């Protein structure tokens, strides 16, 4: 079993990445293979609504030429998907939004290729706005028929400067719980 985690923060070593690493470490400890992919270097463009994906129906994007298709191949092959985002103006980052808009549309057009995969949001937040950001990620999961595991609290950790989330004991415990519950669910479904 494998989980692909995408980090929608331009800070490759920031709080979002560190929170994803806690979840992935727990998944790894439970025997679930993980891979974390940075979204910003892929330079994902917004969906152009060209609908070339609907004509081809081959599970790939035929619009902007960027790093999406390589990532999609990994997402389709995985059993689970973690989407990590910083909180930007009480929402997911633009990097996450571009990924979700295109991945979500392509999945739906191709017979719901994300249906019954396990998906979870991981949100880094300075102070407020984490719930709307988490909701934005979860909505793409829900509209694609994905199964969302819960943790022992909402899936976010607090911090401003990179590494501040390491001081949020409750946030770290939540990430560990998310990893445990995601692994349990994947094994039950597997």
mmCIF file with all atom_site columns, C-alpha atoms in Angstrom:
data_model
loop_
_atom_site.group_PDB
_atom_site.id
_atom_site.type_symbol
_atom_site.label_atom_id
_atom_site.label_alt_id
_atom_site.label_comp_id
_atom_site.label_asym_id
_atom_site.label_entity_id
_atom_site.label_seq_id
_atom_site.pdbx_PDB_ins_code
_atom_site.Cartn_x
_atom_site.Cartn_y
_atom_site.Cartn_z
_atom_site.occupancy
_atom_site.B_iso_or_equiv
_atom_site.pdbx_formal_charge
_atom_site.auth_seq_id
_atom_site.auth_comp_id
_atom_site.auth_asym_id
_atom_site.auth_atom_id
_atom_site.pdbx_PDB_model_num
ATOM 1   C CA . UNK A 1 1   ? 0.000   0.000  0.000   1.00 0.00 ? 1   UNK A CA 1
ATOM 2   C CA . UNK A 1 2   ? 1.134   3.526  -0.742  1.00 0.00 ? 2   UNK A CA 1
ATOM 3   C CA . UNK A 1 3   ? 0.153   7.074  0.172   1.00 0.00 ? 3   UNK A CA 1
ATOM 4   C CA . UNK A 1 4   ? 1.234   10.044 -1.913  1.00 0.00 ? 4   UNK A CA 1
ATOM 5   C CA . UNK A 1 5   ? 1.515   13.281 0.062   1.00 0.00 ? 5   UNK A CA 1
ATOM 6   C CA . UNK A 1 6   ? 1.636   16.633 -1.699  1.00 0.00 ? 6   UNK A CA 1
ATOM 7   C CA . UNK A 1 7   ? 3.017   19.727 -0.004  1.00 0.00 ? 7   UNK A CA 1
ATOM 8   C CA . UNK A 1 8   ? 1.355   22.896 -1.259  1.00 0.00 ? 8   UNK A CA 1
ATOM 9   C CA . UNK A 1 9   ? 3.709   25.202 0.615   1.00 0.00 ? 9   UNK A CA 1
ATOM 10  C CA . UNK A 1 10  ? 6.541   26.991 -1.186  1.00 0.00 ? 10  UNK A CA 1
ATOM 11  C CA . UNK A 1 11  ? 8.583   26.458 1.991   1.00 0.00 ? 11  UNK A CA 1
ATOM 12  C CA . UNK A 1 12  ? 10.009  22.989 1.383   1.00 0.00 ? 12  UNK A CA 1
ATOM 13  C CA . UNK A 1 13  ? 11.144  22.723 5.010   1.00 0.00 ? 13  UNK A CA 1
ATOM 14  C CA . UNK A 1 14  ? 8.325   24.726 6.576   1.00 0.00 ? 14  UNK A CA 1
ATOM 15  C CA . UNK A 1 15  ? 5.565   23.776 8.966   1.00 0.00 ? 15  UNK A CA 1
ATOM 16  C CA . UNK A 1 16  ? 3.359   22.143 6.329   1.00 0.00 ? 16  UNK A CA 1
ATOM 17  C CA . UNK A 1 17  ? 6.174   19.789 5.335   1.00 0.00 ? 17  UNK A CA 1
ATOM 18  C CA . UNK A 1 18  ? 6.998   19.038 8.958   1.00 0.00 ? 18  UNK A CA 1
ATOM 19  C CA . UNK A 1 19  ? 3.383   18.157 9.735   1.00 0.00 ? 19  UNK A CA 1
ATOM 20  C CA . UNK A 1 20  ? 3.186   15.932 6.645   1.00 0.00 ? 20  UNK A CA 1
ATOM 21  C CA . UNK A 1 21  ? 6.383   14.210 7.784   1.00 0.00 ? 21  UNK A CA 1
ATOM 22  C CA . UNK A 1 22  ? 4.789   13.338 11.140  1.00 0.00 ? 22  UNK A CA 1
ATOM 23  C CA . UNK A 1 23  ? 1.796   11.738 9.401   1.00 0.00 ? 23  UNK A CA 1
ATOM 24  C CA . UNK A 1 24  ? 4.032   9.930  6.908   1.00 0.00 ? 24  UNK A CA 1
ATOM 25  C CA . UNK A 1 25  ? 6.347   8.665  9.652   1.00 0.00 ? 25  UNK A CA 1
ATOM 26  C CA . UNK A 1 26  ? 3.352   7.093  11.371  1.00 0.00 ? 26  UNK A CA 1
ATOM 27  C CA . UNK A 1 27  ? 2.131   5.571  8.095   1.00 0.00 ? 27  UNK A CA 1
ATOM 28  C CA . UNK A 1 28  ? 5.633   4.204  7.433   1.00 0.00 ? 28  UNK A CA 1
ATOM 29  C CA . UNK A 1 29  ? 5.718   2.720  10.952  1.00 0.00 ? 29  UNK A CA 1
ATOM 30  C CA . UNK A 1 30  ? 2.414   0.998  10.140  1.00 0.00 ? 30  UNK A CA 1
ATOM 31  C CA . UNK A 1 31  ? 3.872   -0.555 6.972   1.00 0.00 ? 31  UNK A CA 1
ATOM 32  C CA . UNK A 1 32  ? 2.373   1.923  4.497   1.00 0.00 ? 32  UNK A CA 1
ATOM 33  C CA . UNK A 1 33  ? 4.831   3.304  1.934   1.00 0.00 ? 33  UNK A CA 1
ATOM 34  C CA . UNK A 1 34  ? 4.802   7.104  1.580   1.00 0.00 ? 34  UNK A CA 1
ATOM 35  C CA . UNK A 1 35  ? 6.176   9.681  -0.818  1.00 0.00 ? 35  UNK A CA 1
ATOM 36  C CA . UNK A 1 36  ? 6.065   13.444 -0.288  1.00 0.00 ? 36  UNK A CA 1
ATOM 37  C CA . UNK A 1 37  ? 6.027   15.626 -3.397  1.00 0.00 ? 37  UNK A CA 1
ATOM 38  C CA . UNK A 1 38  ? 6.520   19.394 -3.418  1.00 0.00 ? 38  UNK A CA 1
ATOM 39  C CA . UNK A 1 39  ? 3.857   21.106 -5.540  1.00 0.00 ? 39  UNK A CA 1
ATOM 40  C CA . UNK A 1 40  ? 5.521   24.525 -6.164  1.00 0.00 ? 40  UNK A CA 1
ATOM 41  C CA . UNK A 1 41  ? 8.439   23.177 -8.271  1.00 0.00 ? 41  UNK A CA 1
ATOM 42  C CA . UNK A 1 42  ? 5.890   21.513 -10.592 1.00 0.00 ? 42  UNK A CA 1
ATOM 43  C CA . UNK A 1 43  ? 4.665   25.003 -11.543 1.00 0.00 ? 43  UNK A CA 1
ATOM 44  C CA . UNK A 1 44  ? 1.067   23.824 -11.810 1.00 0.00 ? 44  UNK A CA 1
ATOM 45  C CA . UNK A 1 45  ? -1.100  26.210 -13.775 1.00 0.00 ? 45  UNK A CA 1
ATOM 46  C CA . UNK A 1 46  ? -4.795  26.813 -13.091 1.00 0.00 ? 46  UNK A CA 1
ATOM 47  C CA . UNK A 1 47  ? -7.318  24.692 -14.971 1.00 0.00 ? 47  UNK A CA 1
ATOM 48  C CA . UNK A 1 48  ? -8.054  26.349 -18.308 1.00 0.00 ? 48  UNK A CA 1
ATOM 49  C CA . UNK A 1 49  ? -11.404 24.536 -18.724 1.00 0.00 ? 49  UNK A CA 1
ATOM 50  C CA . UNK A 1 50  ? -10.227 23.471 -22.185 1.00 0.00 ? 50  UNK A CA 1
ATOM 51  C CA . UNK A 1 51  ? -11.903 20.070 -21.623 1.00 0.00 ? 51  UNK A CA 1
ATOM 52  C CA . UNK A 1 52  ? -9.228  18.281 -23.668 1.00 0.00 ? 52  UNK A CA 1
ATOM 53  C CA . UNK A 1 53  ? -9.107  15.791 -20.786 1.00 0.00 ? 53  UNK A CA 1
ATOM 54  C CA . UNK A 1 54  ? -12.784 14.994 -21.459 1.00 0.00 ? 54  UNK A CA 1
ATOM 55  C CA . UNK A 1 55  ? -12.073 14.257 -25.111 1.00 0.00 ? 55  UNK A CA 1
ATOM 56  C CA . UNK A 1 56  ? -9.012  12.061 -24.412 1.00 0.00 ? 56  UNK A CA 1
ATOM 57  C CA . UNK A 1 57  ? -10.366 10.328 -21.280 1.00 0.00 ? 57  UNK A CA 1
ATOM 58  C CA . UNK A 1 58  ? -6.933  8.858  -20.556 1.00 0.00 ? 58  UNK A CA 1
ATOM 59  C CA . UNK A 1 59  ? -6.613  10.152 -16.955 1.00 0.00 ? 59  UNK A CA 1
ATOM 60  C CA . UNK A 1 60  ? -4.164  12.881 -17.930 1.00 0.00 ? 60  UNK A CA 1
ATOM 61  C CA . UNK A 1 61  ? -4.284  16.622 -18.531 1.00 0.00 ? 61  UNK A CA 1
ATOM 62  C CA . UNK A 1 62  ? -3.943  17.829 -22.108 1.00 0.00 ? 62  UNK A CA 1
ATOM 63  C CA . UNK A 1 63  ? -3.977  21.512 -21.184 1.00 0.00 ? 63  UNK A CA 1
ATOM 64  C CA . UNK A 1 64  ? -1.057  23.384 -19.602 1.00 0.00 ? 64  UNK A CA 1
ATOM 65  C CA . UNK A 1 65  ? 2.314   21.679 -20.056 1.00 0.00 ? 65  UNK A CA 1
ATOM 66  C CA . UNK A 1 66  ? 3.630   21.499 -16.504 1.00 0.00 ? 66  UNK A CA 1
ATOM 67  C CA . UNK A 1 67  ? 4.388   18.840 -13.908 1.00 0.00 ? 67  UNK A CA 1
ATOM 68  C CA . UNK A 1 68  ? 0.832   17.629 -13.298 1.00 0.00 ? 68  UNK A CA 1
ATOM 69  C CA . UNK A 1 69  ? 0.781   14.457 -15.384 1.00 0.00 ? 69  UNK A CA 1
ATOM 70  C CA . UNK A 1 70  ? 3.803   12.911 -13.685 1.00 0.00 ? 70  UNK A CA 1
ATOM 71  C CA . UNK A 1 71  ? 2.135   13.583 -10.337 1.00 0.00 ? 71  UNK A CA 1
ATOM 72  C CA . UNK A 1 72  ? -1.225  12.232 -11.534 1.00 0.00 ? 72  UNK A CA 1
ATOM 73  C CA . UNK A 1 73  ? 0.360   8.899  -12.473 1.00 0.00 ? 73  UNK A CA 1
ATOM 74  C CA . UNK A 1 74  ? 1.557   8.581  -8.874  1.00 0.00 ? 74  UNK A CA 1
ATOM 75  C CA . UNK A 1 75  ? -1.795  9.657  -7.416  1.00 0.00 ? 75  UNK A CA 1
ATOM 76  C CA . UNK A 1 76  ? -3.753  7.158  -9.545  1.00 0.00 ? 76  UNK A CA 1
ATOM 77  C CA . UNK A 1 77  ? -1.397  4.337  -8.496  1.00 0.00 ? 77  UNK A CA 1
ATOM 78  C CA . UNK A 1 78  ? -1.599  5.204  -4.779  1.00 0.00 ? 78  UNK A CA 1
ATOM 79  C CA . UNK A 1 79  ? -4.120  3.933  -2.257  1.00 0.00 ? 79  UNK A CA 1
ATOM 80  C CA . UNK A 1 80  ? -4.222  7.220  -0.371  1.00 0.00 ? 80  UNK A CA 1
ATOM 81  C CA . UNK A 1 81  ? -3.591  10.919 -0.804  1.00 0.00 ? 81  UNK A CA 1
ATOM 82  C CA . UNK A 1 82  ? -2.474  13.490 1.758   1.00 0.00 ? 82  UNK A CA 1
ATOM 83  C CA . UNK A 1 83  ? -2.797  17.128 0.757   1.00 0.00 ? 83  UNK A CA 1
ATOM 84  C CA . UNK A 1 84  ? -0.796  19.522 2.908   1.00 0.00 ? 84  UNK A CA 1
ATOM 85  C CA . UNK A 1 85  ? -1.395  23.241 2.731   1.00 0.00 ? 85  UNK A CA 1
ATOM 86  C CA . UNK A 1 86  ? -0.453  26.364 4.594   1.00 0.00 ? 86  UNK A CA 1
ATOM 87  C CA . UNK A 1 87  ? -3.359  28.657 5.447   1.00 0.00 ? 87  UNK A CA 1
ATOM 88  C CA . UNK A 1 88  ? -3.480  31.596 3.062   1.00 0.00 ? 88  UNK A CA 1
ATOM 89  C CA . UNK A 1 89  ? -6.280  34.073 3.735   1.00 0.00 ? 89  UNK A CA 1
ATOM 90  C CA . UNK A 1 90  ? -8.357  31.347 5.442   1.00 0.00 ? 90  UNK A CA 1
ATOM 91  C CA . UNK A 1 91  ? -7.994  28.988 2.490   1.00 0.00 ? 91  UNK A CA 1
ATOM 92  C CA . UNK A 1 92  ? -5.678  26.477 0.875   1.00 0.00 ? 92  UNK A CA 1
ATOM 93  C CA . UNK A 1 93  ? -2.675  27.809 -1.016  1.00 0.00 ? 93  UNK A CA 1
ATOM 94  C CA . UNK A 1 94  ? -2.944  28.543 -4.736  1.00 0.00 ? 94  UNK A CA 1
ATOM 95  C CA . UNK A 1 95  ? -0.592  25.612 -5.390  1.00 0.00 ? 95  UNK A CA 1
ATOM 96  C CA . UNK A 1 96  ? -3.082  23.256 -3.729  1.00 0.00 ? 96  UNK A CA 1
ATOM 97  C CA . UNK A 1 97  ? -6.037  24.871 -5.485  1.00 0.00 ? 97  UNK A CA 1
ATOM 98  C CA . UNK A 1 98  ? -4.426  24.421 -8.924  1.00 0.00 ? 98  UNK A CA 1
ATOM 99  C CA . UNK A 1 99  ? -3.678  20.772 -8.123  1.00 0.00 ? 99  UNK A CA 1
ATOM 100 C CA . UNK A 1 100 ? -7.167  20.072 -6.786  1.00 0.00 ? 100 UNK A CA 1
ATOM 101 C CA . UNK A 1 101 ? -9.036  21.804 -9.605  1.00 0.00 ? 101 UNK A CA 1
ATOM 102 C CA . UNK A 1 102 ? -7.229  19.850 -12.294 1.00 0.00 ? 102 UNK A CA 1
ATOM 103 C CA . UNK A 1 103 ? -6.807  16.512 -10.500 1.00 0.00 ? 103 UNK A CA 1
ATOM 104 C CA . UNK A 1 104 ? -10.403 16.576 -9.296  1.00 0.00 ? 104 UNK A CA 1
ATOM 105 C CA . UNK A 1 105 ? -11.834 17.338 -12.723 1.00 0.00 ? 105 UNK A CA 1
ATOM 106 C CA . UNK A 1 106 ? -9.729  14.708 -14.479 1.00 0.00 ? 106 UNK A CA 1
ATOM 107 C CA . UNK A 1 107 ? -10.711 12.113 -11.858 1.00 0.00 ? 107 UNK A CA 1
ATOM 108 C CA . UNK A 1 108 ? -14.419 12.835 -12.334 1.00 0.00 ? 108 UNK A CA 1
ATOM 109 C CA . UNK A 1 109 ? -14.232 12.841 -16.132 1.00 0.00 ? 109 UNK A CA 1
ATOM 110 C CA . UNK A 1 110 ? -12.460 9.483  -16.105 1.00 0.00 ? 110 UNK A CA 1
ATOM 111 C CA . UNK A 1 111 ? -15.041 7.563  -14.088 1.00 0.00 ? 111 UNK A CA 1
ATOM 112 C CA . UNK A 1 112 ? -14.099 8.860  -10.626 1.00 0.00 ? 112 UNK A CA 1
ATOM 113 C CA . UNK A 1 113 ? -10.561 7.467  -10.459 1.00 0.00 ? 113 UNK A CA 1
ATOM 114 C CA . UNK A 1 114 ? -10.230 8.795  -6.891  1.00 0.00 ? 114 UNK A CA 1
ATOM 115 C CA . UNK A 1 115 ? -13.407 7.053  -5.725  1.00 0.00 ? 115 UNK A CA 1
ATOM 116 C CA . UNK A 1 116 ? -12.840 5.007  -2.550  1.00 0.00 ? 116 UNK A CA 1
ATOM 117 C CA . UNK A 1 117 ? -9.226  6.122  -2.199  1.00 0.00 ? 117 UNK A CA 1
ATOM 118 C CA . UNK A 1 118 ? -8.364  7.450  1.244   1.00 0.00 ? 118 UNK A CA 1
ATOM 119 C CA . UNK A 1 119 ? -7.703  11.189 1.428   1.00 0.00 ? 119 UNK A CA 1
ATOM 120 C CA . UNK A 1 120 ? -6.774  13.522 4.258   1.00 0.00 ? 120 UNK A CA 1
ATOM 121 C CA . UNK A 1 121 ? -5.917  17.192 4.619   1.00 0.00 ? 121 UNK A CA 1
ATOM 122 C CA . UNK A 1 122 ? -2.980  18.474 6.676   1.00 0.00 ? 122 UNK A CA 1
ATOM 123 C CA . UNK A 1 123 ? -3.059  22.203 7.424   1.00 0.00 ? 123 UNK A CA 1
ATOM 124 C CA . UNK A 1 124 ? -0.407  24.501 8.851   1.00 0.00 ? 124 UNK A CA 1
ATOM 125 C CA . UNK A 1 125 ? -1.740  27.714 10.339  1.00 0.00 ? 125 UNK A CA 1
ATOM 126 C CA . UNK A 1 126 ? -0.319  30.720 12.139  1.00 0.00 ? 126 UNK A CA 1
ATOM 127 C CA . UNK A 1 127 ? -3.428  31.626 14.075  1.00 0.00 ? 127 UNK A CA 1
ATOM 128 C CA . UNK A 1 128 ? -6.832  31.353 12.375  1.00 0.00 ? 128 UNK A CA 1
ATOM 129 C CA . UNK A 1 129 ? -8.405  30.178 9.129   1.00 0.00 ? 129 UNK A CA 1
ATOM 130 C CA . UNK A 1 130 ? -7.358  26.535 9.314   1.00 0.00 ? 130 UNK A CA 1
ATOM 131 C CA . UNK A 1 131 ? -10.895 25.120 9.264   1.00 0.00 ? 131 UNK A CA 1
ATOM 132 C CA . UNK A 1 132 ? -11.841 26.788 5.961   1.00 0.00 ? 132 UNK A CA 1
ATOM 133 C CA . UNK A 1 133 ? -8.506  25.647 4.474   1.00 0.00 ? 133 UNK A CA 1
ATOM 134 C CA . UNK A 1 134 ? -9.129  22.070 5.639   1.00 0.00 ? 134 UNK A CA 1
ATOM 135 C CA . UNK A 1 135 ? -12.678 22.240 4.318   1.00 0.00 ? 135 UNK A CA 1
ATOM 136 C CA . UNK A 1 136 ? -11.419 23.408 0.911   1.00 0.00 ? 136 UNK A CA 1
ATOM 137 C CA . UNK A 1 137 ? -9.207  20.329 0.647   1.00 0.00 ? 137 UNK A CA 1
ATOM 138 C CA . UNK A 1 138 ? -11.874 17.963 1.942   1.00 0.00 ? 138 UNK A CA 1
ATOM 139 C CA . UNK A 1 139 ? -14.447 19.203 -0.571  1.00 0.00 ? 139 UNK A CA 1
ATOM 140 C CA . UNK A 1 140 ? -12.381 17.891 -3.483  1.00 0.00 ? 140 UNK A CA 1
ATOM 141 C CA . UNK A 1 141 ? -12.120 14.550 -1.678  1.00 0.00 ? 141 UNK A CA 1
ATOM 142 C CA . UNK A 1 142 ? -15.850 14.424 -1.029  1.00 0.00 ? 142 UNK A CA 1
ATOM 143 C CA . UNK A 1 143 ? -16.974 15.322 -4.548  1.00 0.00 ? 143 UNK A CA 1
ATOM 144 C CA . UNK A 1 144 ? -14.735 12.544 -5.869  1.00 0.00 ? 144 UNK A CA 1
ATOM 145 C CA . UNK A 1 145 ? -16.048 9.840  -3.519  1.00 0.00 ? 145 UNK A CA 1
ATOM 146 C CA . UNK A 1 146 ? -12.904 9.603  -1.423  1.00 0.00 ? 146 UNK A CA 1
ATOM 147 C CA . UNK A 1 147 ? -12.934 8.253  2.127   1.00 0.00 ? 147 UNK A CA 1
ATOM 148 C CA . UNK A 1 148 ? -11.693 10.748 4.716   1.00 0.00 ? 148 UNK A CA 1
ATOM 149 C CA . UNK A 1 149 ? -10.163 9.407  7.944   1.00 0.00 ? 149 UNK A CA 1
ATOM 150 C CA . UNK A 1 150 ? -10.404 11.481 11.090  1.00 0.00 ? 150 UNK A CA 1
ATOM 151 C CA . UNK A 1 151 ? -7.851  12.185 13.782  1.00 0.00 ? 151 UNK A CA 1
ATOM 152 C CA . UNK A 1 152 ? -8.432  13.074 17.418  1.00 0.00 ? 152 UNK A CA 1
ATOM 153 C CA . UNK A 1 153 ? -8.850  16.744 16.480  1.00 0.00 ? 153 UNK A CA 1
ATOM 154 C CA . UNK A 1 154 ? -8.902  18.785 13.286  1.00 0.00 ? 154 UNK A CA 1
ATOM 155 C CA . UNK A 1 155 ? -5.849  18.091 11.144  1.00 0.00 ? 155 UNK A CA 1
ATOM 156 C CA . UNK A 1 156 ? -3.846  21.229 11.697  1.00 0.00 ? 156 UNK A CA 1
ATOM 157 C CA . UNK A 1 157 ? -0.801  22.446 13.553  1.00 0.00 ? 157 UNK A CA 1
ATOM 158 C CA . UNK A 1 158 ? 0.121   25.937 14.676  1.00 0.00 ? 158 UNK A CA 1
ATOM 159 C CA . UNK A 1 159 ? 3.277   27.862 13.828  1.00 0.00 ? 159 UNK A CA 1
ATOM 160 C CA . UNK A 1 160 ? 4.576   30.895 11.962  1.00 0.00 ? 160 UNK A CA 1
ATOM 161 C CA . UNK A 1 161 ? 8.305   30.446 11.412  1.00 0.00 ? 161 UNK A CA 1
ATOM 162 C CA . UNK A 1 162 ? 9.496   27.118 9.988   1.00 0.00 ? 162 UNK A CA 1
ATOM 163 C CA . UNK A 1 163 ? 9.743   24.677 12.892  1.00 0.00 ? 163 UNK A CA 1
ATOM 164 C CA . UNK A 1 164 ? 7.259   26.467 15.152  1.00 0.00 ? 164 UNK A CA 1
ATOM 165 C CA . UNK A 1 165 ? 4.795   23.583 14.653  1.00 0.00 ? 165 UNK A CA 1
ATOM 166 C CA . UNK A 1 166 ? 7.229   21.361 16.579  1.00 0.00 ? 166 UNK A CA 1
ATOM 167 C CA . UNK A 1 167 ? 6.202   23.289 19.715  1.00 0.00 ? 167 UNK A CA 1
ATOM 168 C CA . UNK A 1 168 ? 2.502   22.484 19.138  1.00 0.00 ? 168 UNK A CA 1
ATOM 169 C CA . UNK A 1 169 ? 2.241   19.232 21.081  1.00 0.00 ? 169 UNK A CA 1
ATOM 170 C CA . UNK A 1 170 ? -1.471  18.825 20.404  1.00 0.00 ? 170 UNK A CA 1
ATOM 171 C CA . UNK A 1 171 ? -0.955  19.430 16.683  1.00 0.00 ? 171 UNK A CA 1
ATOM 172 C CA . UNK A 1 172 ? 1.811   16.825 16.539  1.00 0.00 ? 172 UNK A CA 1
ATOM 173 C CA . UNK A 1 173 ? -0.338  14.329 18.450  1.00 0.00 ? 173 UNK A CA 1
ATOM 174 C CA . UNK A 1 174 ? -3.163  15.001 15.990  1.00 0.00 ? 174 UNK A CA 1
ATOM 175 C CA . UNK A 1 175 ? -0.857  14.297 13.034  1.00 0.00 ? 175 UNK A CA 1
ATOM 176 C CA . UNK A 1 176 ? 0.276   11.035 14.634  1.00 0.00 ? 176 UNK A CA 1
ATOM 177 C CA . UNK A 1 177 ? -3.363  10.074 15.255  1.00 0.00 ? 177 UNK A CA 1
ATOM 178 C CA . UNK A 1 178 ? -4.198  10.894 11.638  1.00 0.00 ? 178 UNK A CA 1
ATOM 179 C CA . UNK A 1 179 ? -1.401  8.610  10.462  1.00 0.00 ? 179 UNK A CA 1
ATOM 180 C CA . UNK A 1 180 ? -2.603  5.799  12.736  1.00 0.00 ? 180 UNK A CA 1
ATOM 181 C CA . UNK A 1 181 ? -6.214  6.135  11.611  1.00 0.00 ? 181 UNK A CA 1
ATOM 182 C CA . UNK A 1 182 ? -5.305  6.459  7.943   1.00 0.00 ? 182 UNK A CA 1
ATOM 183 C CA . UNK A 1 183 ? -3.162  3.297  8.160   1.00 0.00 ? 183 UNK A CA 1
ATOM 184 C CA . UNK A 1 184 ? -5.956  1.427  9.953   1.00 0.00 ? 184 UNK A CA 1
ATOM 185 C CA . UNK A 1 185 ? -8.484  2.467  7.309   1.00 0.00 ? 185 UNK A CA 1
ATOM 186 C CA . UNK A 1 186 ? -6.175  1.577  4.413   1.00 0.00 ? 186 UNK A CA 1
ATOM 187 C CA . UNK A 1 187 ? -5.601  -1.878 5.895   1.00 0.00 ? 187 UNK A CA 1
ATOM 188 C CA . UNK A 1 188 ? -9.345  -2.408 6.399   1.00 0.00 ? 188 UNK A CA 1
ATOM 189 C CA . UNK A 1 189 ? -10.058 -1.415 2.816   1.00 0.00 ? 189 UNK A CA 1
ATOM 190 C CA . UNK A 1 190 ? -7.089  -3.337 1.422   1.00 0.00 ? 190 UNK A CA 1
#
